[in-house]
Amino acid sequence: GQQLNQSPQSMFIQEGEDVSMNCTSSSIFNTWLWYKQDPGEGPVLLIALYKAGELTSNGRLTAQFGITRKDSFLNISASIPSDVGIYFCAGHTGNQFYFGTGTSLTVIP
Amino acid sequence: EPEVTQTPSHQVTQMGQEVILRCVPISNHLYFYWYRQILGQKVEFLVSFYNNEISEKSEIFDDQFSVERPDGSNFTLKIRSTKLEDSAMYFCASSEPGGTFYNEQFFGPGTRLTVL
């Protein structure tokens, strides 16, 4: 299957700091999505991106669909303790959805 | 706020047994999906379902798996003869009809399947 590589694998940051994570693939995707997963729960959609170059914000979250359609990044500004969790990117192509390897975020108060 | 629900939350079964995992998607959604997540790993797509038939399936979704929408509200995943490696969290998801929004999937809380 398709491989989506996320980096970094984990992050430990101080509350108030900004966070940046990205997702890359060797394949082109038509849609990029970013999800957050809390322990024992299902992923929750944060942002969906539909066009190359698109930059979309959702509160303190900003995500961009890379021009090459092979990558996307997610930024979180002014992190707070409840931002803790695992962030997954997902790409859609060929009517299938592929999830990234995840970035584990820990926010230290 | 409408949400996807799944039952049971945890299912324990013996290897070789059949299991049925149940999901109730959001009521006006028309696209339904099953995913699995092995402990500590990424979420993996299994199958998508629309208009009472499978739209796409991954290589994981072999002949041991089947899906069904037995009535107007439930969406089920059946594993015919469970194997140890089927132990995972299984997530159901649904999305709105048509357009670009069908990519915006809402996930249920998951069913943890343990095969002994």
Coordinates of N, CA, C and O in Angstrom, one line a residue, chain B:
Chain B
E1 N -24.7 16.8 19.2 CA -24.1 16.6 17.9 C -24.1 15.2 17.5 O -23.8 14.3 18.3
P2 N -24.5 14.9 16.3 CA -24.6 13.5 15.8 C -23.2 12.8 15.9 O -22.2 13.5 15.6
E3 N -23.2 11.5 16.2 CA -21.9 10.8 16.2 C -22.1 9.4 15.7 O -23.2 8.8 15.7
V4 N -21.0 8.8 15.3 CA -21.0 7.4 15.0 C -20.8 6.6 16.2 O -20.0 6.9 17.1
T5 N -21.6 5.5 16.4 CA -21.5 4.7 17.5 C -21.1 3.3 17.1 O -21.4 2.8 16.0
Q6 N -20.4 2.6 18.0 CA -20.0 1.2 17.7 C -20.2 0.3 18.9 O -20.1 0.7 20.0
T7 N -20.6 -0.9 18.6 CA -20.8 -1.9 19.6 C -20.2 -3.3 19.2 O -20.3 -3.6 18.0
P8 N -19.7 -4.1 20.1 CA -19.4 -3.7 21.5 C -18.1 -2.9 21.5 O -17.5 -2.7 20.5
S9 N -17.8 -2.4 22.7 CA -16.6 -1.6 22.8 C -15.4 -2.6 22.9 O -14.3 -2.2 22.5
H10 N -15.6 -3.8 23.4 CA -14.5 -4.7 23.5 C -15.1 -6.1 23.2 O -16.2 -6.5 23.8
Q11 N -14.5 -6.9 22.3 CA -14.9 -8.2 22.0 C -13.7 -9.2 22.1 O -12.7 -8.9 21.5
V12 N -14.0 -10.2 22.9 CA -12.9 -11.2 23.0 C -13.5 -12.5 22.4 O -14.6 -12.9 22.7
T13 N -12.6 -13.1 21.6 CA -13.1 -14.3 20.9 C -12.0 -15.3 20.8 O -10.8 -15.0 20.9
Q14 N -12.4 -16.6 20.5 CA -11.4 -17.6 20.3 C -11.0 -17.6 18.8 O -11.8 -17.4 17.9
M15 N -9.8 -18.0 18.5 CA -9.3 -18.1 17.2 C -10.2 -19.1 16.4 O -10.6 -20.1 16.9
G16 N -10.6 -18.7 15.2 CA -11.4 -19.6 14.4 C -12.9 -19.2 14.5 O -13.7 -19.7 13.7
Q17 N -13.2 -18.4 15.5 CA -14.7 -18.0 15.7 C -15.0 -16.9 14.7 O -14.1 -16.1 14.3
E18 N -16.3 -16.8 14.5 CA -16.8 -15.6 13.7 C -17.1 -14.5 14.6 O -17.7 -14.7 15.7
V19 N -16.9 -13.3 14.2 CA -17.3 -12.1 15.0 C -18.0 -11.1 14.1 O -17.7 -11.0 12.9
I20 N -18.9 -10.4 14.6 CA -19.6 -9.3 13.9 C -19.5 -8.1 14.7 O -19.9 -8.0 15.9
L21 N -18.9 -7.0 14.1 CA -18.7 -5.8 14.7 C -19.8 -4.8 14.2 O -20.0 -4.8 13.0
R22 N -20.4 -4.1 15.0 CA -21.6 -3.3 14.6 C -21.3 -1.8 14.7 O -20.6 -1.3 15.6
C23 N -21.9 -1.0 13.8 CA -21.7 0.4 13.8 C -23.0 1.0 13.4 O -23.8 0.5 12.6
V24 N -23.3 2.2 14.0 CA -24.4 3.0 13.5 C -23.9 4.3 13.0 O -23.4 5.1 13.9
P25 N -23.8 4.5 11.7 CA -23.3 5.8 11.2 C -24.2 6.9 11.5 O -25.3 6.8 11.9
I26 N -23.7 8.1 11.2 CA -24.5 9.3 11.4 C -25.6 9.3 10.3 O -25.4 8.9 9.2
S27 N -26.8 9.7 10.8 CA -28.0 9.3 10.0 C -28.1 9.8 8.6 O -28.6 9.1 7.8
N28 N -27.6 10.9 8.3 CA -27.7 11.4 6.9 C -26.5 11.1 6.0 O -26.4 11.5 4.9
H29 N -25.6 10.3 6.6 CA -24.4 10.0 5.8 C -24.7 8.8 4.9 O -25.5 7.9 5.2
L30 N -24.0 8.8 3.8 CA -24.2 7.7 2.8 C -23.0 6.9 2.5 O -23.1 5.8 1.9
Y31 N -21.8 7.3 3.0 CA -20.6 6.6 2.7 C -20.1 6.0 4.1 O -20.1 6.7 5.1
F32 N -19.7 4.8 4.1 CA -19.4 4.1 5.3 C -18.0 3.4 5.1 O -17.7 2.9 4.0
Y33 N -17.3 3.3 6.2 CA -15.9 2.8 6.1 C -15.6 1.9 7.3 O -16.2 2.2 8.4
W34 N -14.7 1.0 7.1 CA -14.1 0.3 8.3 C -12.6 0.4 8.1 O -12.0 0.3 7.1
Y35 N -12.0 0.7 9.3 CA -10.6 0.7 9.4 C -10.1 -0.1 10.6 O -10.9 -0.5 11.5
R36 N -8.9 -0.5 10.6 CA -8.4 -1.2 11.8 C -7.1 -0.5 12.2 O -6.4 0.1 11.4
Q37 N -6.8 -0.7 13.5 CA -5.5 -0.1 14.0 C -4.9 -1.1 15.0 O -5.5 -1.3 16.1
I38 N -3.9 -1.8 14.6 CA -3.2 -2.7 15.5 C -2.5 -1.8 16.6 O -2.0 -0.7 16.3
L39 N -2.4 -2.3 17.8 CA -2.0 -1.5 18.9 C -0.6 -0.9 18.6 O 0.4 -1.5 18.2
G40 N -0.6 0.5 18.8 CA 0.7 1.2 18.6 C 1.0 1.5 17.2 O 2.1 2.1 16.9
Q41 N 0.1 1.1 16.2 CA 0.5 1.3 14.8 C -0.5 2.3 14.2 O -1.4 2.9 14.8
K42 N -0.3 2.5 12.9 CA -1.2 3.5 12.2 C -2.5 2.9 11.9 O -2.7 1.7 11.9
V43 N -3.5 3.8 11.6 CA -4.8 3.4 11.1 C -4.7 2.8 9.7 O -4.0 3.4 8.8
E44 N -5.3 1.7 9.4 CA -5.3 1.1 8.1 C -6.7 1.0 7.5 O -7.6 0.5 8.2
F45 N -6.8 1.4 6.3 CA -8.1 1.3 5.6 C -8.4 -0.1 5.3 O -7.6 -0.9 4.8
L46 N -9.7 -0.5 5.5 CA -10.1 -1.8 5.1 C -11.1 -1.8 3.9 O -10.8 -2.4 2.9
V47 N -12.2 -1.0 4.1 CA -13.2 -1.0 3.0 C -14.0 0.2 3.1 O -14.2 0.8 4.1
S48 N -14.6 0.6 1.9 CA -15.6 1.7 1.9 C -16.8 1.1 1.2 O -16.7 0.2 0.4
F49 N -17.9 1.7 1.5 CA -19.2 1.1 1.2 C -20.2 2.2 0.8 O -20.3 3.2 1.6
Y50 N -20.8 2.1 -0.3 CA -21.8 3.2 -0.8 C -22.8 2.5 -1.6 O -22.6 1.6 -2.4
N51 N -24.0 3.0 -1.4 CA -25.2 2.5 -2.2 C -25.3 1.0 -2.2 O -25.5 0.3 -3.2
N52 N -25.1 0.4 -1.0 CA -25.3 -1.0 -0.7 C -24.3 -1.9 -1.4 O -24.5 -3.1 -1.6
E53 N -23.1 -1.3 -1.7 CA -22.1 -2.2 -2.2 C -20.7 -1.6 -1.9 O -20.5 -0.5 -1.6
I54 N -19.7 -2.5 -1.9 CA -18.3 -2.1 -1.6 C -17.8 -1.2 -2.7 O -17.9 -1.6 -3.9
S55 N -17.3 0.0 -2.4 CA -16.7 0.9 -3.3 C -15.2 0.5 -3.5 O -14.8 0.5 -4.7
E56 N -14.5 0.4 -2.5 CA -13.1 0.0 -2.5 C -12.7 -0.8 -1.3 O -13.4 -0.8 -0.3
K57 N -11.7 -1.6 -1.5 CA -11.2 -2.4 -0.4 C -9.7 -2.5 -0.5 O -9.2 -2.5 -1.6
S58 N -9.1 -2.7 0.6 CA -7.6 -2.8 0.6 C -7.2 -4.3 0.6 O -8.1 -5.2 0.6
E59 N -5.9 -4.5 0.5 CA -5.4 -5.9 0.4 C -5.7 -6.6 1.7 O -5.6 -7.9 1.7
I60 N -5.9 -5.9 2.8 CA -6.2 -6.5 4.1 C -7.5 -7.2 4.0 O -7.8 -8.2 4.6
F61 N -8.5 -6.6 3.3 CA -9.9 -7.0 3.3 C -10.0 -8.2 2.4 O -10.4 -8.1 1.2
D62 N -9.6 -9.4 2.9 CA -9.7 -10.6 2.1 C -11.0 -11.3 2.3 O -11.9 -10.8 2.8
D63 N -11.1 -12.6 1.8 CA -12.3 -13.3 1.8 C -12.9 -13.6 3.2 O -14.0 -14.0 3.4
Q64 N -12.0 -13.4 4.2 CA -12.5 -13.6 5.6 C -13.4 -12.5 6.1 O -14.1 -12.6 7.1
F65 N -13.3 -11.3 5.4 CA -14.1 -10.2 5.8 C -15.3 -10.0 4.9 O -15.2 -10.3 3.7
S66 N -16.3 -9.5 5.5 CA -17.5 -9.0 4.7 C -18.2 -7.9 5.5 O -18.0 -7.7 6.7
V67 N -18.9 -7.1 4.7 CA -19.6 -5.9 5.3 C -21.0 -6.0 4.8 O -21.3 -6.6 3.7
E68 N -21.9 -5.4 5.6 CA -23.3 -5.5 5.3 C -24.0 -4.3 5.9 O -23.6 -3.8 7.0
R69 N -25.1 -3.8 5.3 CA -25.9 -2.8 5.9 C -27.3 -3.5 5.9 O -28.1 -3.4 5.0
P70 N -27.5 -4.2 7.0 CA -28.7 -5.1 7.1 C -30.0 -4.3 7.2 O -31.1 -4.8 6.9
D71 N -30.0 -3.0 7.6 CA -31.2 -2.2 7.7 C -30.8 -0.8 7.5 O -29.7 -0.5 7.0
G72 N -31.7 0.2 7.8 CA -31.4 1.5 7.4 C -30.4 2.2 8.4 O -30.1 3.4 8.1
S73 N -30.0 1.6 9.4 CA -29.2 2.3 10.4 C -27.9 1.6 10.7 O -26.9 2.2 11.0
N74 N -27.8 0.3 10.6 CA -26.6 -0.4 11.0 C -25.7 -0.7 9.9 O -26.1 -0.9 8.7
F75 N -24.4 -0.8 10.2 CA -23.4 -1.2 9.2 C -22.4 -2.1 9.9 O -21.9 -1.8 11.0
T76 N -22.3 -3.3 9.4 CA -21.5 -4.4 10.1 C -20.3 -4.8 9.4 O -20.3 -4.8 8.2
L77 N -19.3 -5.3 10.2 CA -18.1 -5.9 9.7 C -18.1 -7.3 10.2 O -18.1 -7.5 11.5
K78 N -18.0 -8.3 9.4 CA -18.0 -9.7 9.8 C -16.6 -10.3 9.5 O -16.1 -10.1 8.4
I79 N -16.0 -10.9 10.5 CA -14.8 -11.7 10.3 C -15.1 -13.1 10.4 O -15.6 -13.6 11.5
R80 N -15.0 -13.9 9.4 CA -15.6 -15.2 9.3 C -14.8 -16.2 10.3 O -15.5 -16.9 11.0
S81 N -13.6 -16.2 10.2 CA -12.8 -17.2 11.0 C -11.6 -16.4 11.5 O -10.6 -16.3 10.8
T82 N -11.7 -15.9 12.8 CA -10.7 -15.0 13.3 C -9.3 -15.6 13.5 O -9.2 -16.8 13.8
K83 N -8.3 -14.8 13.2 CA -6.9 -15.2 13.5 C -6.3 -14.4 14.6 O -6.8 -13.3 14.8
L84 N -5.2 -14.8 15.1 CA -4.6 -14.0 16.2 C -4.3 -12.6 15.7 O -4.4 -11.6 16.4
E85 N -3.8 -12.5 14.4 CA -3.4 -11.2 13.9 C -4.5 -10.3 13.6 O -4.3 -9.2 13.2
D86 N -5.8 -10.8 13.8 CA -6.9 -9.9 13.6 C -7.2 -9.0 14.9 O -8.0 -8.1 14.9
S87 N -6.4 -9.3 15.9 CA -6.5 -8.5 17.1 C -6.1 -7.1 16.8 O -5.0 -6.8 16.4
A88 N -7.1 -6.2 17.1 CA -6.8 -4.8 16.7 C -8.0 -4.0 17.2 O -9.0 -4.5 17.6
M89 N -7.9 -2.7 17.1 CA -9.0 -1.8 17.2 C -9.7 -1.6 15.9 O -9.0 -1.3 14.9
Y90 N -11.0 -1.7 15.8 CA -11.7 -1.6 14.5 C -12.5 -0.3 14.6 O -13.4 -0.2 15.5
F91 N -12.3 0.6 13.7 CA -13.1 1.8 13.7 C -14.0 1.8 12.5 O -13.6 1.5 11.3
C92 N -15.2 2.3 12.7 CA -16.2 2.6 11.7 C -16.2 4.1 11.4 O -15.9 4.8 12.4
A93 N -16.4 4.5 10.2 CA -16.5 5.9 9.9 C -17.6 6.1 8.9 O -18.0 5.2 8.2
S94 N -18.1 7.3 8.9 CA -19.1 7.7 7.8 C -18.9 9.1 7.4 O -18.2 9.9 8.0
S95 N -19.4 9.4 6.2 CA -19.3 10.7 5.6 C -20.5 11.1 4.8 O -21.3 10.2 4.5
E96 N -20.6 12.4 4.6 CA -21.8 12.9 3.9 C -21.9 12.5 2.5 O -20.9 12.1 1.9
P97 N -23.1 12.6 1.9 CA -23.3 12.2 0.5 C -22.6 13.2 -0.4 O -22.7 14.4 -0.2
G98 N -21.9 12.7 -1.4 CA -21.5 13.4 -2.5 C -20.5 14.6 -2.3 O -20.2 15.0 -1.2
G99 N -20.0 15.1 -3.4 CA -19.1 16.2 -3.4 C -17.8 15.9 -2.7 O -17.5 14.8 -2.5
T100 N -17.1 17.0 -2.3 CA -15.8 16.8 -1.7 C -16.0 16.4 -0.2 O -15.1 15.8 0.3
F101 N -17.2 16.6 0.3 CA -17.3 16.3 1.8 C -17.3 14.9 2.1 O -17.3 14.5 3.2
Y102 N -17.4 14.0 1.1 CA -17.4 12.6 1.4 C -16.0 12.2 1.9 O -15.8 11.1 2.5
N103 N -15.0 13.0 1.7 CA -13.7 12.8 2.3 C -13.6 13.1 3.8 O -12.7 12.6 4.5
E104 N -14.6 13.9 4.3 CA -14.5 14.3 5.7 C -15.3 13.2 6.5 O -16.5 13.3 6.7
Q105 N -14.5 12.3 7.0 CA -15.1 11.1 7.7 C -15.1 11.3 9.2 O -14.1 11.9 9.7
F106 N -16.2 10.9 9.8 CA -16.3 11.0 11.2 C -16.2 9.6 11.7 O -16.9 8.6 11.3
F107 N -15.3 9.4 12.7 CA -15.0 8.1 13.2 C -15.8 7.8 14.5 O -16.1 8.6 15.3
G108 N -16.1 6.5 14.6 CA -16.7 6.0 15.9 C -15.6 5.8 16.9 O -14.4 5.9 16.6
P109 N -16.0 5.4 18.1 CA -15.0 5.2 19.2 C -14.2 3.9 19.1 O -13.2 3.7 19.8
G110 N -14.6 3.0 18.2 CA -13.9 1.8 18.0 C -14.4 0.6 18.8 O -15.0 0.8 19.8
T111 N -14.1 -0.6 18.3 CA -14.3 -1.8 19.0 C -12.9 -2.5 19.1 O -12.3 -2.7 18.1
R112 N -12.5 -2.8 20.3 CA -11.3 -3.5 20.5 C -11.5 -5.0 20.4 O -12.3 -5.6 21.2
L113 N -11.0 -5.6 19.4 CA -11.1 -7.1 19.2 C -9.9 -7.8 19.7 O -8.7 -7.5 19.2
T114 N -10.1 -8.7 20.6 CA -9.0 -9.6 21.1 C -9.2 -11.0 20.7 O -10.3 -11.6 21.1
V115 N -8.3 -11.6 19.9 CA -8.4 -13.0 19.5 C -7.5 -13.8 20.3 O -6.3 -13.5 20.3
L116 N -8.0 -14.8 21.0 CA -7.2 -15.7 21.9 C -6.8 -17.0 21.2 O -7.6 -17.5 20.4

